[in-house]
Amino acid sequence: MEGHVLGPVSAEGDDGKRVSEGSKAAALFALLVTAPDCRRTRKEVAEALWESGENADSLVNRAVCDLRKHLGLKVVPHGGKSGYCTLRLPEDSVDLLRFRGRVARAAELSPPERFEQLGAALGEWDGGEPLRGLTGSGFQMRREELRAELMAAVYARLDAAYKSREEKWLRDETEKWFERAPELSQVFRFYLLAHGDLPKRRRERLIKDWRKRNGDPDAALQSAIDQVQGPARRPAGTLLPPVPYQLPGNSRRPVGRDELIRGLAEAVCAEQDAGNSALVLISGMAGVGKSTAAHCLARRLQERFPDGVLYAKLNGFAGGDVRPAEPDEVLNGFLAALPPYTTVTGTESKSNALRSALAHRSVLIVLDDALSARQVLPLLPGDGTCAVIVTSRNDLLRLQSERRVLFRKMEPLREADALEVLQEKVPAKDRSNYAQGFRDLVRLCGGLPLALIVVAQLLEGGARPLRTIPALVREMEEERAKLDTLHLPEHELSVRAALQCSTRVLSEEARLLLWQLAVHPGPSASWEAVMDLGRVTGERARTERALMELVAANLVELQGERYGLHDLVRAFARQYVRPGPDGETADIEQATVRQVLEHQLHNVRACDRVLDHERALPTGEPGAVTVTDLSEPGQAMAFLDEEYATVQRGIRLAVCHGIKRYEWLLSMALVTYQWRRHRLDDALTNLRYAAAAAESEAAPADCAMVYRVLAGTHWRKGEYDLAVGRLRRAVRLSEEDQGVEGRLSLARSLHRLGITLRKQDDRAGAEEVLYQALELFRGVPDSFGEAAVLNALGALHHDRGDHEQALRLCADALAVVARTPERSGLADVLFTLAKVHLTRSERDEAVSLYRQACDIYREQGNWPNEDKTRLLFAEVLVSAGRTGEAVRELERVIVLRELMGGEGVREVRELLEGLR
């Protein structure tokens, strides 16, 4: 089909049927074409096409049917019950849509290309009124909007012609427009620029008459007036000195950066409107897309700077033999583009000359790939309304300290945006077929645009058919192969080369620390952990300076209060950054690994002491590591929440290096946290390594402790048979040690065995081993263990229905546990007491005890026990008619279960729905 709205309204279907000009069908066509997404509500259609609201639906239906009869069902689909009228127009089928598409594409082009593209766009318009043949106030408003849109394109083409030196065309075109609309500020501006050779008296009279009719000129027109009134006399038929436009063309569209670019553009405009210059600094790691974003920002802003755009590639991090650009060289290029053309020498004199040349101009300067503030400072304008955009892999802290900077740090792309880069030329069907593979590639590229572009090039260029995506994922999973895959020197695309350029300018201390952070298991490290790395080879002060250098260079990511490496930086540093001669590397690596693990062990152990006062681990005293000072369970749990992923990787690092001390001690120090956060699978995996390491490294009582903890993990997973097997092994190991430690270990093993046998309904066996444990605990003595056994016996008697004895045993347990600092033991006793009182129909006592137990478990960060207790507590509250309180308890249960992975949330939601 073919449609027109930029002149007389008309439309013709594929079968040759034409919509009559001036008909309601033609009006409906124009109304929909000019609407967002070619879609309007039936109410809007009725209001625009008919003044009366009578029979509106039938009138709309008739117009839609008439339009569909001419253009076909594909173009005018049925709206169903949506309440909308819609057009589905083939691409480039309507003059307005072709016009808008070409205008949008022109914005990204150089001035000569933009001039041609805008000419093609304006060729869709016959120069008369758009929407001709349609009447009514609604169409008059739309006509004015289209007219404004068209004139904006006219102005943009005039500007492109001026910057492209299209002298004859510009003179002829501005003659026509000035005759037709002399009052328009933009028309008069370009008329003056194109006819700068007018006699002085005529020019002054034109300017005076324009001011008289239209008032004071805007900033752009005033700038043109200042130019043409300058002292230079030029030959007839020539333009004013050319406005520089040095920005490279045809750069990629910066996917996922719209918010960044829009925010910076608004900030620059605000500074300019206030009469100030603006300095933008965009930093980020290699390959994150800084240059692309800067170019896009410059194109968005260029219309605000009528005196041109200057551009310099500073080559701060260029590869090969390319050296960073000297300010003196860049100044030569800038001054050659700006009259008066100076012949001064020396960087300082040239810098002064540049500031003078820019003092009364509005110019945008783009300085790409800066190495240091030393490169940038001589190239900056002084006061005025110029703006500068700087990109660098470094944060240029000196520049930020000396100048007011609009600073933005670019991060890798989010998954949705990264997928868009990767799948830009992939058909929709293939995107669906290989959806998981594409997501894996995004993950392996870490959202880094350069890496994504390399992978896209592999897939688009035919080097790797789409069916090989699974193989490509497997290849990139191998750290050593990943950087080889992301290396396409024939296309000048290489993550490895980009990172090499970033690291070669680092100091020796920073290179060493970067390598150590790559050896560190990650994904992140605290400041204290990074400082402890420095103790391996140097002083803390040197490490602190090195860390600051790496953060400023965007090779280390600072997120909150933790430091980490992008996965590609980690892979690069491990393979291509060396801390010293090859003979020393292995020794430094071993020392670094041990320092990492020693730091983790003593900090995790410090938390474990707060969470479990009774566990004794032979970790020794901390040496050259910093240990966090913690006193409350909440602090300990919060600390481990932050460190957990790093400690888990630390345990794998110990296993990989075969350092058994950390295999078992680090796993044991972490397990209380894992139980309270319901991370049982992780705990089970760690403890299997720990048991094997402890068998060869630890004393019998310590080895028995590992098996008890392993059994406790099985117990929490409901695997009671496996737990019993582990506990019988713990009992045998404990019996090998006849000393106090052995007896205490045996008591603890028997206690755990007793409560596990109870879970298996072996009450007689449970009672027998629990009384053995009780005797041992009293003999050692160990008050916490004694209270725990008394509580277990109370629960056992409660099972049998002997409530009086259960109460007596729990009361004894309460008296004993009160002598210990262990709050979790107190909560366990309160929980059992609550169950006994509830069975005795003493509901008020049960409510009070449950509430106390819940508060302690929450204070301890013990999510599983808090979850179990609150659920039972809610049932008691419901039975007491206290529904509102029960609802609050169940809402907390939902929060806990979501924190623990979401299992059982639906059931609790159903309970809540029944109560509300």
PDB file of C-alpha atoms in Angstrom, residues 35 61 212 282 377 406 486 548 597 600 605 674 676 689 794 821:
ATOM      1  CA  ALA A  35      -1.009   8.783  16.397  1.00  0.00           C
ATOM      2  CA  ASN A  61     -17.597   1.251  12.677  1.00  0.00           C
ATOM      3  CA  LYS A 212      12.015  45.807  15.709  1.00  0.00           C
ATOM      4  CA  ILE A 282      32.997   9.108  31.614  1.00  0.00           C
ATOM      5  CA  LEU A 377      43.966  20.128  31.608  1.00  0.00           C
ATOM      6  CA  LEU A 406      30.089  15.756  35.899  1.00  0.00           C
ATOM      7  CA  LEU A 486      37.506 -13.234  22.717  1.00  0.00           C
ATOM      8  CA  MET A 548      43.559   3.078  45.220  1.00  0.00           C
ATOM      9  CA  LEU A 597      42.729 -18.762  53.925  1.00  0.00           C
ATOM     10  CA  GLN A 600      39.116 -16.223  56.301  1.00  0.00           C
ATOM     11  CA  ARG A 605      36.002 -18.452  63.601  1.00  0.00           C
ATOM     12  CA  GLN A 674      24.967 -22.524  57.304  1.00  0.00           C
ATOM     13  CA  ARG A 676      20.909 -21.021  60.638  1.00  0.00           C
ATOM     14  CA  TYR A 689      35.867 -32.688  52.465  1.00  0.00           C
ATOM     15  CA  GLY A 794      11.882 -33.659  78.770  1.00  0.00           C
ATOM     16  CA  PRO A 821      25.687 -17.472  78.021  1.00  0.00           C
TER      17      PRO A 821
END
